[in-house]
Amino acid sequence: MKDILLNRRTIRKYLAIPIGKSMLDEILIAGCRTSTTGNMQVYSIIITRDKKKKEELSPLHFNQKMVTEAPVVLTFCADFNRFNKWCRLRNAEPGYDNFLSFMTAAIDSLLVAQTVCIAAESRGLGICYLGTTTYMANKIIEVLNLPKGVVPTATVTIGWPAEKPDQVDRLPMSAIIHNELYNDYTDETINKYYCEKEGRHDSKQFVIENNKSTLAQVFTDVRYKKEDNIYFSKILIQVLKDQGFMNQ
Ligand SMILES: Cc1cc2nc3c(=O)[nH]c(=O)nc-3n(C[C@H](O)[C@H](O)[C@H](O)COP(=O)(O)O)c2cc1C
């Protein structure tokens, strides 16, 4: 546990070496051992190995090069389609056309995704999550032929590492952990907890490169802007409607 979990880092560069079918199967089987709500397993995983399909997916992930360079791209989906069909075949009326059910399936799919990542990393592979999946869900649905009841929640690229970047920082544990009750942050504790992150050379560079005066502004004004969040939220809400999760 110490080596795999504490020494990991995201890998964005991969060797041009495939991942064998048996190894990928093993990793996916481990992933599917993950706990899920009521053991309903309301998720699906789409494997993309085909070069052409990766090229189709690439612009939907803002041309992040991992999509075309990784031997395997996995798209994790919240999926009530299979379960709904089973219910209907067995004279049971599914009541899963609502936002809560989307959250249930999204949680299941993301828990499985994370287990798959750990399983892959435990075999020496490198992984990178792509958050672009929820931004471009409408287009990914088209490219991967996802039916009603299915919404992509995360994409993970997997491959043999061709880099070993430095580990990136984390907030101190005292910033994250609350004992028994939530201990709300004061200006002083915020200053204390973010001091290390803001003081790092790479953070300072990041601020200069982006022509900003604080690291927080790099997030609010450049990386995760309000207007973008609103724009992509509208698309995602429409996806949830179209895929049948907003009927109540
Ligand atoms: C939901 C999610 C979405 C992410 N999206 C991207 C992405 O689109 N592109 C990318 O290069 N990294 C992405 N990452 C990787 C994060 O940038 C990375 O995990 C974070 O900087 C911490 O680095 P580490 O994993 O090496 O510790 C994502 C991670 C998560 C969990």
Short mmCIF file of C-alpha atoms and ligand atoms in Angstrom, two decimals:
data_model
loop_
_atom_site.label_atom_id
_atom_site.label_comp_id
_atom_site.label_asym_id
_atom_site.label_seq_id
_atom_site.Cartn_x
_atom_site.Cartn_y
_atom_site.Cartn_z
CA MET A 1 0.00 0.00 0.00
CA LYS A 2 2.80 2.39 0.89
CA ASP A 3 4.50 2.15 -2.50
CA ILE A 4 1.48 2.11 -4.76
CA LEU A 5 -0.72 4.67 -3.08
CA LEU A 6 1.82 7.05 -1.60
CA ASN A 7 4.28 7.12 -4.48
CA ARG A 8 1.84 7.46 -7.35
CA ARG A 9 1.57 10.39 -9.72
CA THR A 10 -0.48 11.06 -12.84
CA ILE A 11 1.27 9.89 -16.02
CA ARG A 12 0.62 11.81 -19.24
CA LYS A 13 3.33 10.33 -21.49
CA TYR A 14 3.23 6.69 -22.55
CA LEU A 15 5.51 4.24 -24.33
CA ALA A 16 4.23 2.91 -27.66
CA ILE A 17 3.72 -0.54 -26.11
CA PRO A 18 0.27 -2.12 -25.95
CA ILE A 19 -1.41 -3.38 -22.80
CA GLY A 20 -2.07 -7.10 -23.15
CA LYS A 21 -5.68 -8.24 -23.16
CA SER A 22 -5.21 -10.51 -20.14
CA MET A 23 -3.64 -7.71 -18.10
CA LEU A 24 -6.42 -5.28 -19.01
CA ASP A 25 -9.02 -7.95 -18.21
CA GLU A 26 -7.42 -8.52 -14.78
CA ILE A 27 -7.49 -4.79 -14.06
CA LEU A 28 -11.12 -4.46 -15.11
CA ILE A 29 -12.16 -7.51 -13.09
CA ALA A 30 -10.50 -5.93 -10.04
CA GLY A 31 -12.36 -2.70 -10.80
CA CYS A 32 -15.68 -4.52 -10.91
CA ARG A 33 -15.08 -5.85 -7.37
CA THR A 34 -15.76 -2.30 -6.18
CA SER A 35 -18.70 -1.74 -3.85
CA THR A 36 -21.74 -0.33 -5.63
CA THR A 37 -25.13 0.87 -4.49
CA GLY A 38 -27.23 -2.20 -3.65
CA ASN A 39 -24.82 -4.20 -5.83
CA MET A 40 -26.82 -2.89 -8.78
CA GLN A 41 -23.58 -2.11 -10.70
CA VAL A 42 -25.19 0.78 -12.51
CA TYR A 43 -22.14 1.63 -14.59
CA SER A 44 -20.48 0.60 -17.85
CA ILE A 45 -16.93 0.90 -19.10
CA ILE A 46 -16.15 1.56 -22.77
CA ILE A 47 -12.69 0.41 -23.88
CA THR A 48 -11.13 2.37 -26.74
CA ARG A 49 -8.06 0.84 -28.36
CA ASP A 50 -8.85 1.64 -31.98
CA LYS A 51 -6.70 4.47 -33.42
CA LYS A 52 -9.57 5.94 -35.42
CA LYS A 53 -11.90 5.98 -32.44
CA LYS A 54 -9.23 7.68 -30.34
CA GLU A 55 -8.88 10.31 -33.07
CA GLU A 56 -12.63 10.87 -32.93
CA LEU A 57 -12.51 11.21 -29.15
CA SER A 58 -9.43 13.41 -29.10
CA PRO A 59 -11.07 16.79 -29.91
CA LEU A 60 -13.78 16.03 -27.34
CA HIS A 61 -10.98 15.94 -24.78
CA PHE A 62 -9.64 19.26 -26.08
CA ASN A 63 -6.92 17.40 -28.03
CA GLN A 64 -5.09 16.34 -24.90
CA LYS A 65 -2.41 14.13 -26.42
CA MET A 66 -2.89 11.30 -23.92
CA VAL A 67 -6.04 10.23 -25.80
CA THR A 68 -4.21 9.34 -29.01
CA GLU A 69 -0.92 8.32 -27.37
CA ALA A 70 -2.22 5.96 -24.66
CA PRO A 71 -2.75 2.35 -25.75
CA VAL A 72 -6.03 2.21 -23.84
CA VAL A 73 -8.66 4.85 -23.18
CA LEU A 74 -11.45 3.95 -20.77
CA THR A 75 -14.70 5.88 -20.58
CA PHE A 76 -16.63 5.23 -17.38
CA CYS A 77 -20.36 5.76 -17.59
CA ALA A 78 -23.23 6.07 -15.18
CA ASP A 79 -25.56 3.42 -16.62
CA PHE A 80 -29.15 2.66 -15.64
CA ASN A 81 -29.98 1.39 -19.14
CA ARG A 82 -29.03 -2.25 -18.46
CA PHE A 83 -30.69 -2.33 -15.04
CA ASN A 84 -33.89 -0.69 -16.34
CA LYS A 85 -34.12 -3.26 -19.14
CA TRP A 86 -33.68 -6.11 -16.67
CA CYS A 87 -36.39 -4.66 -14.42
CA ARG A 88 -38.86 -4.33 -17.32
CA LEU A 89 -38.18 -7.88 -18.49
CA ARG A 90 -38.95 -9.12 -14.98
CA ASN A 91 -42.22 -7.29 -14.53
CA ALA A 92 -40.65 -4.60 -12.30
CA GLU A 93 -41.20 -0.91 -13.00
CA PRO A 94 -37.93 1.04 -12.69
CA GLY A 95 -38.12 4.41 -10.92
CA TYR A 96 -34.69 5.61 -11.98
CA ASP A 97 -35.48 8.51 -14.32
CA ASN A 98 -34.42 11.14 -11.79
CA PHE A 99 -31.41 13.10 -10.58
CA LEU A 100 -30.85 10.98 -7.48
CA SER A 101 -30.52 7.90 -9.67
CA PHE A 102 -28.03 9.71 -11.89
CA MET A 103 -25.98 10.51 -8.77
CA THR A 104 -26.20 6.87 -7.67
CA ALA A 105 -24.91 5.66 -11.03
CA ALA A 106 -22.31 8.43 -11.26
CA ILE A 107 -20.97 7.51 -7.82
CA ASP A 108 -20.82 3.81 -8.74
CA SER A 109 -18.99 4.57 -11.99
CA LEU A 110 -16.43 6.82 -10.32
CA LEU A 111 -15.71 4.39 -7.52
CA VAL A 112 -15.07 1.70 -10.12
CA ALA A 113 -12.88 4.09 -12.12
CA GLN A 114 -10.69 4.73 -9.10
CA THR A 115 -10.30 1.01 -8.36
CA VAL A 116 -9.34 0.43 -11.99
CA CYS A 117 -6.72 3.18 -11.65
CA ILE A 118 -5.24 1.63 -8.51
CA ALA A 119 -5.26 -1.82 -10.10
CA ALA A 120 -3.49 -0.43 -13.18
CA GLU A 121 -0.92 1.47 -11.11
CA SER A 122 -0.27 -1.62 -8.98
CA ARG A 123 0.85 -3.36 -12.20
CA GLY A 124 3.25 -0.57 -13.11
CA LEU A 125 0.97 1.21 -15.57
CA GLY A 126 0.40 4.96 -15.52
CA ILE A 127 -2.99 6.65 -15.64
CA CYS A 128 -4.48 10.06 -16.28
CA TYR A 129 -8.08 11.11 -15.62
CA LEU A 130 -9.66 13.44 -18.16
CA GLY A 131 -12.19 15.85 -16.69
CA THR A 132 -13.22 16.91 -20.18
CA THR A 133 -15.69 14.01 -20.20
CA THR A 134 -18.34 15.89 -18.27
CA TYR A 135 -17.76 19.04 -20.37
CA MET A 136 -18.29 17.23 -23.65
CA ALA A 137 -20.66 14.47 -22.55
CA ASN A 138 -23.14 15.25 -25.35
CA LYS A 139 -20.54 14.60 -28.07
CA ILE A 140 -18.98 11.61 -26.31
CA ILE A 141 -22.45 10.07 -26.17
CA GLU A 142 -22.61 10.31 -29.98
CA VAL A 143 -19.13 8.97 -30.64
CA LEU A 144 -19.49 6.02 -28.25
CA ASN A 145 -23.11 5.30 -29.18
CA LEU A 146 -24.40 5.62 -25.61
CA PRO A 147 -28.15 5.00 -25.34
CA LYS A 148 -30.67 6.72 -23.06
CA GLY A 149 -29.90 5.98 -19.41
CA VAL A 150 -26.14 6.21 -19.98
CA VAL A 151 -23.97 9.27 -19.22
CA PRO A 152 -20.15 9.34 -19.38
CA THR A 153 -18.65 10.49 -16.07
CA ALA A 154 -14.89 10.05 -16.42
CA THR A 155 -12.24 9.08 -18.91
CA VAL A 156 -8.96 7.48 -17.93
CA THR A 157 -5.98 7.00 -20.24
CA ILE A 158 -3.74 4.06 -19.35
CA GLY A 159 -0.32 3.08 -20.61
CA TRP A 160 3.25 2.16 -19.79
CA PRO A 161 4.92 5.26 -18.32
CA ALA A 162 7.35 7.19 -20.50
CA GLU A 163 7.96 9.77 -17.76
CA LYS A 164 8.34 9.99 -14.02
CA PRO A 165 7.27 13.52 -13.09
CA ASP A 166 7.81 14.86 -9.60
CA GLN A 167 4.90 14.27 -7.29
CA VAL A 168 2.72 17.35 -6.95
CA ASP A 169 1.87 18.94 -3.62
CA ARG A 170 -1.05 18.22 -1.35
CA LEU A 171 -2.63 20.40 1.32
CA PRO A 172 -1.57 19.42 4.84
CA MET A 173 -3.73 16.70 6.40
CA SER A 174 -4.86 19.15 9.09
CA ALA A 175 -6.55 21.17 6.32
CA ILE A 176 -8.58 18.20 5.17
CA ILE A 177 -9.45 16.23 8.30
CA HIS A 178 -12.15 17.31 10.75
CA ASN A 179 -12.53 15.42 13.98
CA GLU A 180 -16.16 14.71 14.85
CA LEU A 181 -17.46 18.11 13.69
CA TYR A 182 -16.62 20.33 10.74
CA ASN A 183 -14.19 22.94 11.95
CA ASP A 184 -14.81 25.89 9.62
CA TYR A 185 -11.86 27.81 8.26
CA THR A 186 -10.85 31.28 9.36
CA ASP A 187 -8.72 33.69 7.32
CA GLU A 188 -5.78 32.61 9.48
CA THR A 189 -6.22 28.88 8.86
CA ILE A 190 -6.77 29.43 5.12
CA ASN A 191 -3.51 31.43 5.03
CA LYS A 192 -1.75 28.70 6.98
CA TYR A 193 -3.04 25.78 4.89
CA TYR A 194 -2.37 27.36 1.49
CA CYS A 195 0.98 28.91 2.45
CA GLU A 196 3.10 25.95 1.33
CA LYS A 197 1.27 25.59 -2.01
CA GLU A 198 1.53 29.32 -2.77
CA GLY A 199 5.19 29.46 -1.76
CA ARG A 200 6.30 26.73 -4.16
CA HIS A 201 8.49 27.74 -7.08
CA ASP A 202 6.17 26.05 -9.61
CA SER A 203 3.13 27.88 -8.22
CA LYS A 204 4.91 31.23 -8.43
CA GLN A 205 5.89 30.47 -12.03
CA PHE A 206 2.32 29.54 -12.81
CA VAL A 207 1.11 32.91 -11.49
CA ILE A 208 3.70 34.82 -13.55
CA GLU A 209 3.06 32.80 -16.73
CA ASN A 210 -0.65 33.49 -16.50
CA ASN A 211 -0.11 37.17 -15.79
CA LYS A 212 -2.04 36.99 -12.52
CA SER A 213 -1.30 38.26 -9.05
CA THR A 214 -2.40 35.24 -6.98
CA LEU A 215 -2.51 31.48 -7.49
CA ALA A 216 -6.23 31.46 -6.77
CA GLN A 217 -6.75 33.82 -9.74
CA VAL A 218 -5.12 31.24 -12.02
CA PHE A 219 -7.99 28.93 -11.07
CA THR A 220 -10.82 31.47 -11.13
CA ASP A 221 -9.71 33.51 -14.17
CA VAL A 222 -7.84 31.00 -16.33
CA ARG A 223 -8.31 27.30 -15.57
CA TYR A 224 -11.86 26.97 -14.22
CA LYS A 225 -13.68 30.18 -15.15
CA LYS A 226 -17.22 30.96 -14.12
CA GLU A 227 -18.41 31.53 -17.71
CA ASP A 228 -17.01 28.15 -18.78
CA ASN A 229 -18.56 26.43 -15.77
CA ILE A 230 -21.96 27.94 -16.60
CA TYR A 231 -21.64 27.05 -20.30
CA PHE A 232 -20.69 23.41 -19.66
CA SER A 233 -23.24 23.09 -16.83
CA LYS A 234 -26.00 23.95 -19.31
CA ILE A 235 -24.79 21.25 -21.69
CA LEU A 236 -24.56 18.68 -18.88
CA ILE A 237 -28.04 19.47 -17.57
CA GLN A 238 -29.38 19.03 -21.12
CA VAL A 239 -27.53 15.70 -21.36
CA LEU A 240 -29.16 14.53 -18.13
CA LYS A 241 -32.55 15.52 -19.56
CA ASP A 242 -31.89 13.81 -22.89
CA GLN A 243 -30.57 10.66 -21.24
CA GLY A 244 -33.70 10.41 -19.10
CA PHE A 245 -32.47 11.41 -15.67
CA MET A 246 -34.43 14.64 -15.07
CA ASN A 247 -38.01 13.47 -15.32
CA GLN A 248 -38.80 14.15 -11.69
C1 LIG B 1 -11.75 14.11 -12.22
C2 LIG B 1 -10.36 14.44 -12.68
C3 LIG B 1 -10.18 15.10 -13.87
C4 LIG B 1 -8.90 15.36 -14.36
N1 LIG B 1 -8.76 15.93 -15.59
C5 LIG B 1 -7.53 16.06 -16.12
C6 LIG B 1 -7.36 16.50 -17.46
O1 LIG B 1 -8.35 16.75 -18.18
N2 LIG B 1 -6.10 16.61 -17.94
C7 LIG B 1 -5.00 16.30 -17.20
O2 LIG B 1 -3.88 16.41 -17.71
N3 LIG B 1 -5.12 15.88 -15.91
C8 LIG B 1 -6.36 15.72 -15.37
N4 LIG B 1 -6.51 15.25 -14.09
C9 LIG B 1 -5.30 14.90 -13.31
C10 LIG B 1 -5.06 15.96 -12.22
O3 LIG B 1 -4.55 17.12 -12.83
C11 LIG B 1 -4.07 15.37 -11.20
O4 LIG B 1 -4.65 14.25 -10.58
C12 LIG B 1 -3.72 16.40 -10.14
O5 LIG B 1 -3.01 17.49 -10.69
C13 LIG B 1 -2.86 15.79 -9.04
O6 LIG B 1 -1.74 15.19 -9.61
P1 LIG B 1 -1.34 13.68 -9.27
O7 LIG B 1 -2.45 12.80 -9.72
O8 LIG B 1 -0.06 13.43 -10.05
O9 LIG B 1 -1.10 13.61 -7.80
C14 LIG B 1 -7.76 15.00 -13.58
C15 LIG B 1 -7.95 14.36 -12.36
C16 LIG B 1 -9.22 14.07 -11.92
C17 LIG B 1 -9.40 13.33 -10.61
#
